[in-house]
Short mmCIF file of C-alpha atoms in Angstrom, two decimals:
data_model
loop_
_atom_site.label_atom_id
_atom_site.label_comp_id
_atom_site.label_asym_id
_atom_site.label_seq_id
_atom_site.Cartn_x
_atom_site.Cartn_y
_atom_site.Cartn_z
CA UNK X 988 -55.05 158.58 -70.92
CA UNK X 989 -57.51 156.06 -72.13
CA UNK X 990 -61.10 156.24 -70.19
CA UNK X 991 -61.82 153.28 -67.76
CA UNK X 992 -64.99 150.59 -67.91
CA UNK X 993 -67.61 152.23 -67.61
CA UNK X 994 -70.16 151.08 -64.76
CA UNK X 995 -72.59 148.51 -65.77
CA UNK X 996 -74.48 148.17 -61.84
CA UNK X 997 -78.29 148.32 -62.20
CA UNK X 998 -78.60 150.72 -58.92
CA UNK X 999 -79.48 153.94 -60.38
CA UNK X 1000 -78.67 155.35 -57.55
CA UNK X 1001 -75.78 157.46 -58.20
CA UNK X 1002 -76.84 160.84 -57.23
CA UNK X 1003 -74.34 163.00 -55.41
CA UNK X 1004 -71.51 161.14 -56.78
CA UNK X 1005 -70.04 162.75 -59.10
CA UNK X 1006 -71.22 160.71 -61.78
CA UNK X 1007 -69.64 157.58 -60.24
CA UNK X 1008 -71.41 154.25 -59.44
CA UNK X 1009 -71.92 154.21 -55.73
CA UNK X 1010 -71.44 150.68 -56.09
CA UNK X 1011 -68.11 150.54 -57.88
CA UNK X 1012 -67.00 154.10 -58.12
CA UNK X 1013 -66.76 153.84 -62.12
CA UNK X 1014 -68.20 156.41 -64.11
CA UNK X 1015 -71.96 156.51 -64.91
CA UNK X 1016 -73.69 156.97 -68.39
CA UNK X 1017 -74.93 160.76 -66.67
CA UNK X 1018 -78.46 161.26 -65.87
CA UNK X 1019 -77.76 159.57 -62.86
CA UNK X 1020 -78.08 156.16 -64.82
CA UNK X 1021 -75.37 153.93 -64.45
CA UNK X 1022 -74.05 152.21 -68.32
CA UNK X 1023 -75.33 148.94 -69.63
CA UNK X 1024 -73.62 146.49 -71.18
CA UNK X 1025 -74.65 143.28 -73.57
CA UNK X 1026 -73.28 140.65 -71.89
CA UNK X 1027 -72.69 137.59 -74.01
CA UNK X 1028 -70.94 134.30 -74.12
CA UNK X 1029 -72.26 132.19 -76.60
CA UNK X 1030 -72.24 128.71 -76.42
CA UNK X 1031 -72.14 129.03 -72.20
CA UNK X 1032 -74.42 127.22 -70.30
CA UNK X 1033 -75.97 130.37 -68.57
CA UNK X 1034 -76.50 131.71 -72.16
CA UNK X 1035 -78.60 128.34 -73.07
CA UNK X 1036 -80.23 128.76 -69.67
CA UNK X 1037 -81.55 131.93 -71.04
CA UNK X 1038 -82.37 130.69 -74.87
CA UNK X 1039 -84.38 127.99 -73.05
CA UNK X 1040 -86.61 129.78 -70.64
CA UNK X 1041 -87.49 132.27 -73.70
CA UNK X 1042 -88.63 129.72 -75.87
CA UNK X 1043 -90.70 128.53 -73.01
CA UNK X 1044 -91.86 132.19 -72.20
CA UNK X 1045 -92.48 132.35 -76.42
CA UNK X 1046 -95.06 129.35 -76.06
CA UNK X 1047 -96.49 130.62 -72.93
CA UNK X 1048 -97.13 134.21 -74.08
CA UNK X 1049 -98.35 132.78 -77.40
CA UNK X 1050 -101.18 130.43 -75.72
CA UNK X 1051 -102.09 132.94 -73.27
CA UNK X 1052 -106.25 133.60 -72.83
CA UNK X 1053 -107.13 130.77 -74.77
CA UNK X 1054 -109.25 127.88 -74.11
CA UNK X 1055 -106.72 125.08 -72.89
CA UNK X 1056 -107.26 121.74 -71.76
CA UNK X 1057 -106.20 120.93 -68.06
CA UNK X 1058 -104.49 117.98 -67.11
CA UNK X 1059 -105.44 116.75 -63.32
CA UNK X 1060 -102.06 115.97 -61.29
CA UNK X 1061 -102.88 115.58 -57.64
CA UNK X 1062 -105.84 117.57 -55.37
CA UNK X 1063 -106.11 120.88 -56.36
CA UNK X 1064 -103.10 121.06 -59.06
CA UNK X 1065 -103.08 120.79 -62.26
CA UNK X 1066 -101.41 121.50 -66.06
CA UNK X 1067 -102.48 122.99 -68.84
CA UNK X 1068 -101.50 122.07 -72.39
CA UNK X 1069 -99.23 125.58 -72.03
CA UNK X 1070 -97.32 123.96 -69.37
CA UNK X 1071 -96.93 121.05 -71.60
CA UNK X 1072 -95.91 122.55 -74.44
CA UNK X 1073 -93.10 124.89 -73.27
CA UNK X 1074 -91.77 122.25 -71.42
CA UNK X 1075 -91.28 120.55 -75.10
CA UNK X 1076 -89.59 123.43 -76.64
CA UNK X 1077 -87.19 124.18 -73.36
CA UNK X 1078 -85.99 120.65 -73.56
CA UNK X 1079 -85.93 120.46 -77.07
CA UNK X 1080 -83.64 123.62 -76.88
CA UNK X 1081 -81.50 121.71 -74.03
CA UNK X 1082 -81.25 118.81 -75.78
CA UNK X 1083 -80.36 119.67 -78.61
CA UNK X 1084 -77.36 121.80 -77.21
CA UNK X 1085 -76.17 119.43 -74.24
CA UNK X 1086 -77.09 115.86 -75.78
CA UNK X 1087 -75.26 114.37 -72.86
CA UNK X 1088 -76.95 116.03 -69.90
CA UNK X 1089 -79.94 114.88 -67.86
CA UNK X 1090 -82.78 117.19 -67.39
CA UNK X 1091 -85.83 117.19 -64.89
CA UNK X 1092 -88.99 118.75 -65.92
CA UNK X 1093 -92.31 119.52 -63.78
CA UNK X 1094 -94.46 117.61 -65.98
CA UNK X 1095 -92.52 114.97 -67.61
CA UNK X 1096 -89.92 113.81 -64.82
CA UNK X 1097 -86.24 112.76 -65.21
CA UNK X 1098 -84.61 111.44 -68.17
CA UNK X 1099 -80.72 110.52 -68.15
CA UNK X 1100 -78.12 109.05 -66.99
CA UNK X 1101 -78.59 108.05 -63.11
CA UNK X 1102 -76.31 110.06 -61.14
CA UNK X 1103 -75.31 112.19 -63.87
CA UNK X 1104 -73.10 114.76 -62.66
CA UNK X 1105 -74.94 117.35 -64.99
CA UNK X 1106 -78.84 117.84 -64.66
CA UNK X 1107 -80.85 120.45 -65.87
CA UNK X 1108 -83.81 121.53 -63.89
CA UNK X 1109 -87.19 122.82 -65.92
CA UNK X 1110 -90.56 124.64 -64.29
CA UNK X 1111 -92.09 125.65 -67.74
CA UNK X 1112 -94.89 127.56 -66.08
CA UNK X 1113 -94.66 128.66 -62.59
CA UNK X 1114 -97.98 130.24 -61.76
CA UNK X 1115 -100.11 127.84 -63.71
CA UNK X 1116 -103.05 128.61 -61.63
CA UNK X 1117 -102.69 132.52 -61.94
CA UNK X 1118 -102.02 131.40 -66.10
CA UNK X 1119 -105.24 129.29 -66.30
CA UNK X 1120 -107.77 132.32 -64.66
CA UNK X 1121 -105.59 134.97 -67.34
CA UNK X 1122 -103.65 136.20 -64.43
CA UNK X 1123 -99.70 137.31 -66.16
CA UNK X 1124 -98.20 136.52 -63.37
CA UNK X 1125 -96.04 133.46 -64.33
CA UNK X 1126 -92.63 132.04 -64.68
CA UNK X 1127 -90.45 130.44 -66.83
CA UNK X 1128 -87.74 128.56 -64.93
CA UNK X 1129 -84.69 126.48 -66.46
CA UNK X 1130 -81.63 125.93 -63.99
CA UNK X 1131 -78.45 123.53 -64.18
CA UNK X 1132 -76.70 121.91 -61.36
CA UNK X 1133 -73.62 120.17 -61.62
CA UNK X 1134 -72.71 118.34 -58.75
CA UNK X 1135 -74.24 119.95 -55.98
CA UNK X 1136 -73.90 123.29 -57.00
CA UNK X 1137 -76.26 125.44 -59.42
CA UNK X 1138 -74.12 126.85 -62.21
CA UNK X 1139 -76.66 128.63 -64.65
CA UNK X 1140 -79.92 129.92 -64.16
CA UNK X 1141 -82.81 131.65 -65.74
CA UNK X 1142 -86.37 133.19 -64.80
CA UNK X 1143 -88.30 134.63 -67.92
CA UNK X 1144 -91.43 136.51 -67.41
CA UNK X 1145 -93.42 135.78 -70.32
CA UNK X 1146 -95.30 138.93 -70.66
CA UNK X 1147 -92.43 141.80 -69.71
CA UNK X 1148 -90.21 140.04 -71.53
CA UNK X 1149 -87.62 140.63 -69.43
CA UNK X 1150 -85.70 137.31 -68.19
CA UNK X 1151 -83.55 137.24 -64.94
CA UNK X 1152 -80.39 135.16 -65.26
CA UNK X 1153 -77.31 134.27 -64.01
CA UNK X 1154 -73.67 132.45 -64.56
CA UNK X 1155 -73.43 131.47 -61.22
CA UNK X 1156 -71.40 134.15 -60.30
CA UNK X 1157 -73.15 137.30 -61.01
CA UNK X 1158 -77.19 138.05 -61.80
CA UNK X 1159 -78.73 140.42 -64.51
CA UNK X 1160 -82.14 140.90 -66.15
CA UNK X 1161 -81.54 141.15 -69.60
CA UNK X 1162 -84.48 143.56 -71.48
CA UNK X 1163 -84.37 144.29 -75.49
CA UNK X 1164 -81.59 142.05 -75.69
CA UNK X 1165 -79.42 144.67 -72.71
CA UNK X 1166 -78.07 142.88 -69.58
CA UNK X 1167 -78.15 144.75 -66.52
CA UNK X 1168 -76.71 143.52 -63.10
CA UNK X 1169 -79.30 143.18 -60.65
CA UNK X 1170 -79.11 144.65 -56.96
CA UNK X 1171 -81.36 143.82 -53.94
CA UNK X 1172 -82.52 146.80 -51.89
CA UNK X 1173 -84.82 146.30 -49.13
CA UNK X 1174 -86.57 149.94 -49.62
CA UNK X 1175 -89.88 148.70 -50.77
CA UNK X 1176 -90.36 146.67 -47.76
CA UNK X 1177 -92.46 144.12 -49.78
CA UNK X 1178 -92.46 140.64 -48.54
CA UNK X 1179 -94.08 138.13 -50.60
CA UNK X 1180 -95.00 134.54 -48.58
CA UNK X 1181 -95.73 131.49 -49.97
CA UNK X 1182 -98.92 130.39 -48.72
CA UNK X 1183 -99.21 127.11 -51.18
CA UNK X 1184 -98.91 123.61 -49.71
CA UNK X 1185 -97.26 121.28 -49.14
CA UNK X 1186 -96.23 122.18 -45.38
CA UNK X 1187 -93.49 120.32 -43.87
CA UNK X 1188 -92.24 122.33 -40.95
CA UNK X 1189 -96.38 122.32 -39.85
CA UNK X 1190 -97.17 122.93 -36.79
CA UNK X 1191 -94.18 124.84 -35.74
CA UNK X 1192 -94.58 127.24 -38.77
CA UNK X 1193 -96.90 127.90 -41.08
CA UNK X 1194 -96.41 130.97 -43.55
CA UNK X 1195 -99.69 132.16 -43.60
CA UNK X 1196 -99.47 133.28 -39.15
CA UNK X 1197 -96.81 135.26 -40.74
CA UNK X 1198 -99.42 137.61 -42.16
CA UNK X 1199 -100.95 138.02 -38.85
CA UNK X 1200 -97.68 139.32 -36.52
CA UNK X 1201 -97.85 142.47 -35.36
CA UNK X 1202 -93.82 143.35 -36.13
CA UNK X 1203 -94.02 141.79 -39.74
CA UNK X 1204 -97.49 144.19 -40.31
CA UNK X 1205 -95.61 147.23 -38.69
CA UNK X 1206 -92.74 146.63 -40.65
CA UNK X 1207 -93.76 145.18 -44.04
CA UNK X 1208 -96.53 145.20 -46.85
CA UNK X 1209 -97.26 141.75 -47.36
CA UNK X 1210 -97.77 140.29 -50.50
CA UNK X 1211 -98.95 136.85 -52.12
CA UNK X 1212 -98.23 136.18 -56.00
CA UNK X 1213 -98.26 132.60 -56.04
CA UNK X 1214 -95.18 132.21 -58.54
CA UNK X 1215 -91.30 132.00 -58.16
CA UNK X 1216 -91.13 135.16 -60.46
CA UNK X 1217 -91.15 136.86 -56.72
CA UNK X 1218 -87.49 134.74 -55.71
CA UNK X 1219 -86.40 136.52 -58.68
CA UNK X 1220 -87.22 139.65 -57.92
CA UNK X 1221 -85.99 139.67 -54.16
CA UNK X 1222 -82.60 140.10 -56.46
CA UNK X 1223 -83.60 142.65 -58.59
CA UNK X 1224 -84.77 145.25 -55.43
CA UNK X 1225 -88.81 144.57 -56.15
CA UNK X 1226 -89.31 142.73 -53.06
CA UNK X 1227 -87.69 142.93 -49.74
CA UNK X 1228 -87.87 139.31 -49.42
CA UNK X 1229 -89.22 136.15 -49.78
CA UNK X 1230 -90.68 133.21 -47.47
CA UNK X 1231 -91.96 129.98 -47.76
CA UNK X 1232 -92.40 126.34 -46.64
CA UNK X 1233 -90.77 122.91 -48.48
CA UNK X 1234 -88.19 120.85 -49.15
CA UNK X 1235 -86.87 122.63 -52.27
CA UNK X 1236 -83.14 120.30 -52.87
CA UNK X 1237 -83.33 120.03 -57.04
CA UNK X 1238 -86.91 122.00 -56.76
CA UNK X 1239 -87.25 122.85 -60.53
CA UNK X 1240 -89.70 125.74 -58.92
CA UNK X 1241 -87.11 127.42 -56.97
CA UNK X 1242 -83.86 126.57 -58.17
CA UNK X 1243 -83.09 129.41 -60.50
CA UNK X 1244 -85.16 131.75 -58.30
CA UNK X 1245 -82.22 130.96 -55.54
CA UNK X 1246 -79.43 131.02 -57.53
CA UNK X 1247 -80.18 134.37 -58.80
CA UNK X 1248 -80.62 135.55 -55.38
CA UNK X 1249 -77.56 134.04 -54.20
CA UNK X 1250 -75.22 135.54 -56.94
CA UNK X 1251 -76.87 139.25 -56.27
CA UNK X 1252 -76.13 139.00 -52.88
CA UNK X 1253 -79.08 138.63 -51.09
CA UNK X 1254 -79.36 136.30 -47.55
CA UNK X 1255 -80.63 133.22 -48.75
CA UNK X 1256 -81.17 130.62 -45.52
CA UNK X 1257 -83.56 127.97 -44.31
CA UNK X 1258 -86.48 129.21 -41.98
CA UNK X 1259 -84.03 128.11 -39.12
CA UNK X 1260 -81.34 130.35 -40.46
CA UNK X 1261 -78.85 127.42 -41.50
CA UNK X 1262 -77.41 127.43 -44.74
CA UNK X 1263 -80.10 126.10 -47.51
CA UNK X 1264 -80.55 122.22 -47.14
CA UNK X 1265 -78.87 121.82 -44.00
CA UNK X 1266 -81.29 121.95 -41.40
CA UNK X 1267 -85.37 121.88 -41.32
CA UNK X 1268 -86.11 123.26 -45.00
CA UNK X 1269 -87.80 126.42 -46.23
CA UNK X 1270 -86.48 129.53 -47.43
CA UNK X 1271 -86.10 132.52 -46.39
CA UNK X 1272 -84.23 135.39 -49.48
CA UNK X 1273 -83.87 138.49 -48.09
CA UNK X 1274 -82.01 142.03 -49.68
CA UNK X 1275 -80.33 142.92 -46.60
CA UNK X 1276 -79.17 141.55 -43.22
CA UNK X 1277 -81.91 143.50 -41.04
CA UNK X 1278 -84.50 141.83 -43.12
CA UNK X 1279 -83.33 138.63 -43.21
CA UNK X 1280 -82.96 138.66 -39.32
CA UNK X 1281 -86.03 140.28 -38.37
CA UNK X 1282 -88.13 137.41 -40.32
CA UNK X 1283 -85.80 135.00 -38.54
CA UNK X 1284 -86.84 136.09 -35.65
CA UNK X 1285 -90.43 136.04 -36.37
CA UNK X 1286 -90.35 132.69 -37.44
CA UNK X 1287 -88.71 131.46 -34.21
CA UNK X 1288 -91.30 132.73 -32.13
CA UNK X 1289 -93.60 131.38 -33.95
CA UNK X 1290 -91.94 127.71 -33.80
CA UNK X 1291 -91.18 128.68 -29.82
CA UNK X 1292 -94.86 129.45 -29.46
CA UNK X 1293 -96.28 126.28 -30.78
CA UNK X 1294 -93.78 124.32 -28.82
CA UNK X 1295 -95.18 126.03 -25.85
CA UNK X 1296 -98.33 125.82 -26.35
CA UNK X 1297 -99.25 123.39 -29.45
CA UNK X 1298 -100.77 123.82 -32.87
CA UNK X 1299 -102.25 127.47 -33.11
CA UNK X 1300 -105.01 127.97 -35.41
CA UNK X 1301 -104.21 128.59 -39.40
#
């Protein structure tokens, strides 16, 4: 009888088992390690998601720790000739592949059709403060919507290498050219917030009064990276979840970020718990339904208390 698929789940948590994916029940590579497969399909717009963001992650890696000019965009933000320049190459990459589509970049705006049903959406450097003081902890972010829906999706991180992607369907990180299929877990109970501006939902929630509840302290390890690579890795089980402020419809910064989480699994929601870009805006990604409701509830206290009471300090 000819053997069955073997398991391709990134859990690596098999032990006990039998050897089987506690995921999928198929049949693990041993050592407790489930199988990974290369997962290609050349030509596919998820695949040119991920050729894109590596070219970006190429230039950023490549300029990293040298002097670079900055380029003043409004108070207290900024580019650098690295965001520049990988934003070049990704839509060089994109254009030269999907001639047709429209694309949105950080730093050089919309070009296209108007109302094209195709649009791709480019953050060449996510963390371009932590890049610019030799801080690694960046992003490379290409995503494509058509319609209203995000269909492909990348998140390189320049300097692992690794890039998280998705079809729109399922999400991986693909390492030394190996695609494994992420899965959220909410052991680490690491919670990164958002504490950048701009604030809309100010003064019934700010991010940063999260930091200062005594259920999110007993519960969680806060932590503040100041890049989307953190979305990303709500859906790859590094963080428990994720929080911040905004109005993030076509956000180049967050839109692969969410549609990775969203195809791993993970509870992705407004701070008021309705479906993303229905109600008051914000995010909230969480691995697991506890999480995800516990936050909730933080940040509805918060809002009640401020309605109560008015603005609170932070």
């Amino acid at each position: 009888m000819p053997e069955g698929p073997k398991c391709f789940h990134a859990c690596r948590r098999n032990e006990g088992t039998g050897g089987l994916c506690h995921r999928c029940s198929s049949p693990t590579n041993g050592g407790g390690y489930p199988a990974r497969m290369s997962i290609r399909s050349a030509g596919s717009d998820a695949e040119l998601a991920v050729t894109a963001a590596q070219a970006g992650a190429a230039v950023v890696r490549g300029m990293y720790g040298a002097p670079l000019m900055r380029f003043e965009k409004s108070a207290g933000d900024f580019a650098t000739a690295a965001d520049l320049e990988a934003e070049k190459v990704i839509l060089d990459v994109i254009r030269t592949a999907r001639p047709d589509d429209a694309v949105t970049g950080e730093e050089s705006g919309r070009a296209g059709a108007d109302g094209a049903e195709r649009m791709w959406l480019v953050d060449p450097l996510c963390g371009t403060l932590n890049y610019a003081v030799r801080n690694m902890l960046v992003a490379v972010n290409v995503a494509l919507r058509v319609g209203s829906d995000i269909t492909a999706a990348a998140s390189a991180d320049p300097f692992t290498a690794e890039v998280f992607w998705t079809d729109g369907e399922r999400a991986y990180v693909r390492s030394d050219g190996v695609d494994e299929e992420l899965m959220p877990s909410p052991d680490s109970r690491l919670v990164d917030v958002n504490l950048d501006p701009p604030f809309p939902s100010e003064p019934g929630f700010r991010a940063v009064r999260l930091l200062a509840e005594t259920e999110f302290v007993q519960r969680f390890r806060p932590r503040v990276v100041s890049t989307t690579l953190a979305v990303a890795w709500v859906a790859a089980g590094r963080r428990a979840a994720y929080v911040t402020d905004g109005h993030l419809r076509d956000s180049v910064h967050f839109a692969s970020g969410i549609a990775l989480c969203q195809a791993a699994g993970c509870l992705v929601t407004g701070l008021d718990g309705r479906p993303l870009h229905t109600g008051g805006g914000g995010l909230v990604v969480a691995a697991d339904e506890e999480t995800h409701t516990a936050l909730l509830q933080m940040i509805s206290r918060q809002v009640t208390l401020v309605e109560a009471h008015g603005k609170l300090d932070g």
